[in-house]
CSV table of C-alpha atoms in Angstrom, one decimal:
chain,number,residue,atom,x,y,z
A,1,UNK,CA,147.3,332.5,219.7
A,2,UNK,CA,149.6,329.5,219.1
A,3,UNK,CA,150.5,329.1,222.8
A,4,UNK,CA,146.8,329.2,223.9
A,5,UNK,CA,145.9,326.8,221.1
A,6,UNK,CA,148.4,324.3,222.3
A,7,UNK,CA,147.2,324.5,225.9
A,8,UNK,CA,143.6,324.1,224.8
A,9,UNK,CA,144.5,321.1,222.6
A,10,UNK,CA,146.1,319.6,225.7
A,11,UNK,CA,142.9,320.2,227.6
A,12,UNK,CA,141.0,318.4,224.8
A,13,UNK,CA,143.3,315.4,225.1
A,14,UNK,CA,142.8,315.3,228.9
A,15,UNK,CA,139.0,315.6,228.6
A,16,UNK,CA,138.8,313.2,225.7
A,17,UNK,CA,135.9,310.9,226.9
A,18,UNK,CA,135.5,311.9,230.5
A,19,UNK,CA,134.9,315.6,231.0
A,20,UNK,CA,132.2,316.8,228.6
A,21,UNK,CA,132.0,320.3,230.2
A,22,UNK,CA,135.8,320.8,229.9
A,23,UNK,CA,135.7,319.4,226.3
A,24,UNK,CA,133.0,321.8,225.1
A,25,UNK,CA,134.3,324.8,227.0
A,26,UNK,CA,137.8,324.1,225.5
A,27,UNK,CA,136.3,323.9,222.0
A,28,UNK,CA,134.5,327.2,222.6
A,29,UNK,CA,137.6,328.9,224.0
A,30,UNK,CA,139.7,327.5,221.1
A,31,UNK,CA,137.3,329.0,218.6
A,32,UNK,CA,137.4,332.4,220.3
A,33,UNK,CA,141.2,332.4,220.5
A,34,UNK,CA,141.7,331.4,216.9
A,35,UNK,CA,139.0,333.7,215.5
A,36,UNK,CA,140.3,336.7,217.4
A,37,UNK,CA,143.9,335.8,216.4
A,38,UNK,CA,143.0,335.6,212.7
A,39,UNK,CA,141.0,338.9,212.9
A,40,UNK,CA,144.0,340.6,214.6
A,41,UNK,CA,146.4,339.2,212.0
A,42,UNK,CA,144.2,340.6,209.2
A,43,UNK,CA,143.9,343.9,211.0
A,44,UNK,CA,147.7,344.1,211.1
A,45,UNK,CA,148.0,343.2,207.4
A,46,UNK,CA,145.3,345.6,206.2
A,47,UNK,CA,145.8,348.4,208.7
A,48,UNK,CA,146.4,351.0,206.1
A,49,UNK,CA,144.4,352.2,203.1
A,50,UNK,CA,146.0,351.7,200.6
A,51,UNK,CA,147.5,348.5,201.9
A,52,UNK,CA,151.0,349.1,200.5
A,53,UNK,CA,151.3,352.1,202.9
A,54,UNK,CA,151.6,349.7,205.8
A,55,UNK,CA,154.5,347.8,204.1
A,56,UNK,CA,156.5,350.6,202.5
A,57,UNK,CA,158.1,353.0,205.0
A,58,UNK,CA,159.0,355.3,202.1
A,59,UNK,CA,155.4,355.5,200.9
A,60,UNK,CA,154.6,359.2,200.4
A,61,UNK,CA,151.0,359.2,199.2
A,62,UNK,CA,148.1,359.9,201.4
A,63,UNK,CA,147.2,357.0,203.6
A,64,UNK,CA,144.8,356.3,206.4
A,65,UNK,CA,146.1,353.8,209.0
A,66,UNK,CA,145.0,352.4,212.3
A,67,UNK,CA,147.7,353.1,214.8
A,68,UNK,CA,149.4,349.9,215.9
A,69,UNK,CA,149.2,350.8,219.6
A,70,UNK,CA,145.5,351.3,219.3
A,71,UNK,CA,145.1,347.9,217.7
A,72,UNK,CA,146.9,346.3,220.5
A,73,UNK,CA,144.8,348.0,223.1
A,74,UNK,CA,141.6,346.9,221.3
A,75,UNK,CA,142.8,343.3,221.3
A,76,UNK,CA,143.7,343.3,225.0
A,77,UNK,CA,140.2,342.5,226.5
A,78,UNK,CA,139.8,339.3,224.5
A,79,UNK,CA,143.4,338.3,225.4
A,80,UNK,CA,142.8,338.8,229.1
A,81,UNK,CA,139.4,337.0,229.0
A,82,UNK,CA,140.9,334.0,227.2
A,83,UNK,CA,143.8,333.9,229.6
A,84,UNK,CA,141.5,333.7,232.5
A,85,UNK,CA,139.3,331.1,230.8
A,86,UNK,CA,142.3,328.9,230.1
A,87,UNK,CA,143.2,329.2,233.8
A,88,UNK,CA,139.7,328.4,235.0
A,89,UNK,CA,138.7,325.6,232.6
A,90,UNK,CA,140.6,322.7,234.3
A,91,UNK,CA,139.9,323.7,237.9
A,92,UNK,CA,136.9,321.4,238.4
A,93,UNK,CA,139.0,318.5,237.0
A,94,UNK,CA,142.0,319.3,239.1
A,95,UNK,CA,140.1,319.6,242.3
A,96,UNK,CA,138.6,316.2,241.8
A,97,UNK,CA,141.9,314.4,241.2
A,98,UNK,CA,143.6,312.3,243.8
A,99,UNK,CA,147.2,313.0,243.5
A,100,UNK,CA,150.2,312.7,245.7
A,101,UNK,CA,151.0,315.9,247.7
A,102,UNK,CA,154.1,316.6,245.6
A,103,UNK,CA,152.2,316.4,242.3
A,104,UNK,CA,149.5,318.7,243.7
A,105,UNK,CA,152.1,321.2,244.7
A,106,UNK,CA,153.6,321.1,241.2
A,107,UNK,CA,150.1,321.7,239.7
A,108,UNK,CA,149.5,324.6,242.1
A,109,UNK,CA,152.9,326.2,241.1
A,110,UNK,CA,152.1,325.7,237.4
A,111,UNK,CA,148.7,327.5,237.8
A,112,UNK,CA,150.3,330.2,239.9
A,113,UNK,CA,152.7,330.9,237.0
A,114,UNK,CA,149.6,330.9,234.7
A,115,UNK,CA,148.1,333.6,236.9
A,116,UNK,CA,151.3,335.5,236.5
A,117,UNK,CA,150.7,335.5,232.7
A,118,UNK,CA,147.4,337.2,233.2
A,119,UNK,CA,149.0,339.8,235.5
A,120,UNK,CA,151.7,340.4,232.9
A,121,UNK,CA,149.0,341.0,230.3
A,122,UNK,CA,147.4,343.7,232.5
A,123,UNK,CA,150.9,345.3,233.1
A,124,UNK,CA,151.5,345.3,229.3
A,125,UNK,CA,148.2,347.1,228.8
A,126,UNK,CA,149.1,349.7,231.3
A,127,UNK,CA,152.3,350.4,229.5
A,128,UNK,CA,150.5,350.4,226.1
A,129,UNK,CA,148.2,353.1,227.5
A,130,UNK,CA,151.2,355.1,228.7
A,131,UNK,CA,152.7,354.8,225.2
A,132,UNK,CA,149.5,356.0,223.6
A,133,UNK,CA,149.2,358.9,226.0
A,134,UNK,CA,152.7,360.1,225.2
A,135,UNK,CA,152.3,359.8,221.4
A,136,UNK,CA,151.7,362.9,219.3
A,137,UNK,CA,148.3,362.9,217.7
A,138,UNK,CA,148.6,364.0,214.1
A,139,UNK,CA,148.0,362.6,210.6
A,140,UNK,CA,151.5,363.0,209.2
A,141,UNK,CA,152.3,360.0,207.0
A,142,UNK,CA,155.6,359.3,208.7
A,143,UNK,CA,153.8,358.9,212.0
A,144,UNK,CA,151.5,356.1,210.8
A,145,UNK,CA,153.7,353.4,212.5
A,146,UNK,CA,154.7,355.5,215.5
A,147,UNK,CA,157.8,356.6,213.6
A,148,UNK,CA,158.3,359.7,215.7
A,149,UNK,CA,161.4,360.3,217.8
A,150,UNK,CA,160.2,358.8,221.1
A,151,UNK,CA,158.1,355.8,219.8
A,152,UNK,CA,160.7,353.1,220.7
A,153,UNK,CA,161.2,354.6,224.1
A,154,UNK,CA,157.5,355.0,224.8
A,155,UNK,CA,156.5,351.5,223.6
A,156,UNK,CA,159.6,349.7,224.9
A,157,UNK,CA,158.2,348.6,228.3
A,158,UNK,CA,155.0,347.4,226.7
A,159,UNK,CA,156.9,345.4,224.1
A,160,UNK,CA,159.1,343.9,226.8
A,161,UNK,CA,156.1,342.8,228.8
A,162,UNK,CA,154.6,341.3,225.6
A,163,UNK,CA,157.7,339.1,225.3
A,164,UNK,CA,157.6,338.1,228.9
A,165,UNK,CA,153.9,337.1,228.6
A,166,UNK,CA,154.6,334.9,225.6
A,167,UNK,CA,157.6,333.2,227.0
A,168,UNK,CA,156.0,332.5,230.4
A,169,UNK,CA,153.0,331.1,228.6
A,170,UNK,CA,155.2,328.8,226.6
A,171,UNK,CA,156.9,327.7,229.8
A,172,UNK,CA,153.5,326.9,231.4
A,173,UNK,CA,152.4,325.0,228.3
A,174,UNK,CA,155.6,322.8,228.4
A,175,UNK,CA,155.4,321.9,232.1
A,176,UNK,CA,153.0,318.9,231.7
A,177,UNK,CA,155.3,317.4,229.0
A,178,UNK,CA,158.2,317.4,231.4
A,179,UNK,CA,156.7,314.7,233.7
A,180,UNK,CA,158.4,311.7,231.9
A,181,UNK,CA,161.8,313.5,232.1
A,182,UNK,CA,161.4,314.3,235.7
A,183,UNK,CA,160.3,310.7,236.5
A,184,UNK,CA,163.4,309.4,234.7
A,185,UNK,CA,165.9,311.9,236.3
A,186,UNK,CA,164.4,312.9,239.6
A,187,UNK,CA,161.6,310.4,240.6
A,188,UNK,CA,161.7,311.5,244.2
A,189,UNK,CA,160.6,315.0,243.1
A,190,UNK,CA,157.1,313.6,242.1
A,191,UNK,CA,156.8,310.6,244.4
A,192,UNK,CA,157.6,310.2,248.0
A,193,UNK,CA,160.3,307.4,248.2
A,194,UNK,CA,158.8,306.0,251.5
């Protein structure tokens, strides 16, 4: 949520007084990202009834909990749609820009990495489904968090791809802020010296 919010705020700065469609679409996407992020956060906090069953591993009373992996699968469609929206929003602005060829190449590479984030999200969902498929389905209280013997093994690839997704997203969000540094250290990377 934080990475997408920062990218969308950047879009709002770019579209400040010129691109009304980008501005309104960014506000709408920002609202969807943050509302879904807050809902998912509260689902994680209040995943069990009673609430303390989610926070105390030694809780022995009867508890009803939403399985974590199921929560993550349910959040995936919104995540993918907002990823694709964030990729598509600036395309009309970028196609209309007159930039030197090297800068256009850097923009294309940046958006290619952004597409990689969406692909990683789909891969993560695949491994989440695999982890759910290999989970025992029962109502034992000790299994409410996936605390069965193979949980870490079954969910490890999904969790690894989640980390890759967030880190690549952060890298993509930071690329535009590197322009002053690149201009200072390697100006020939952005501008043709001739």
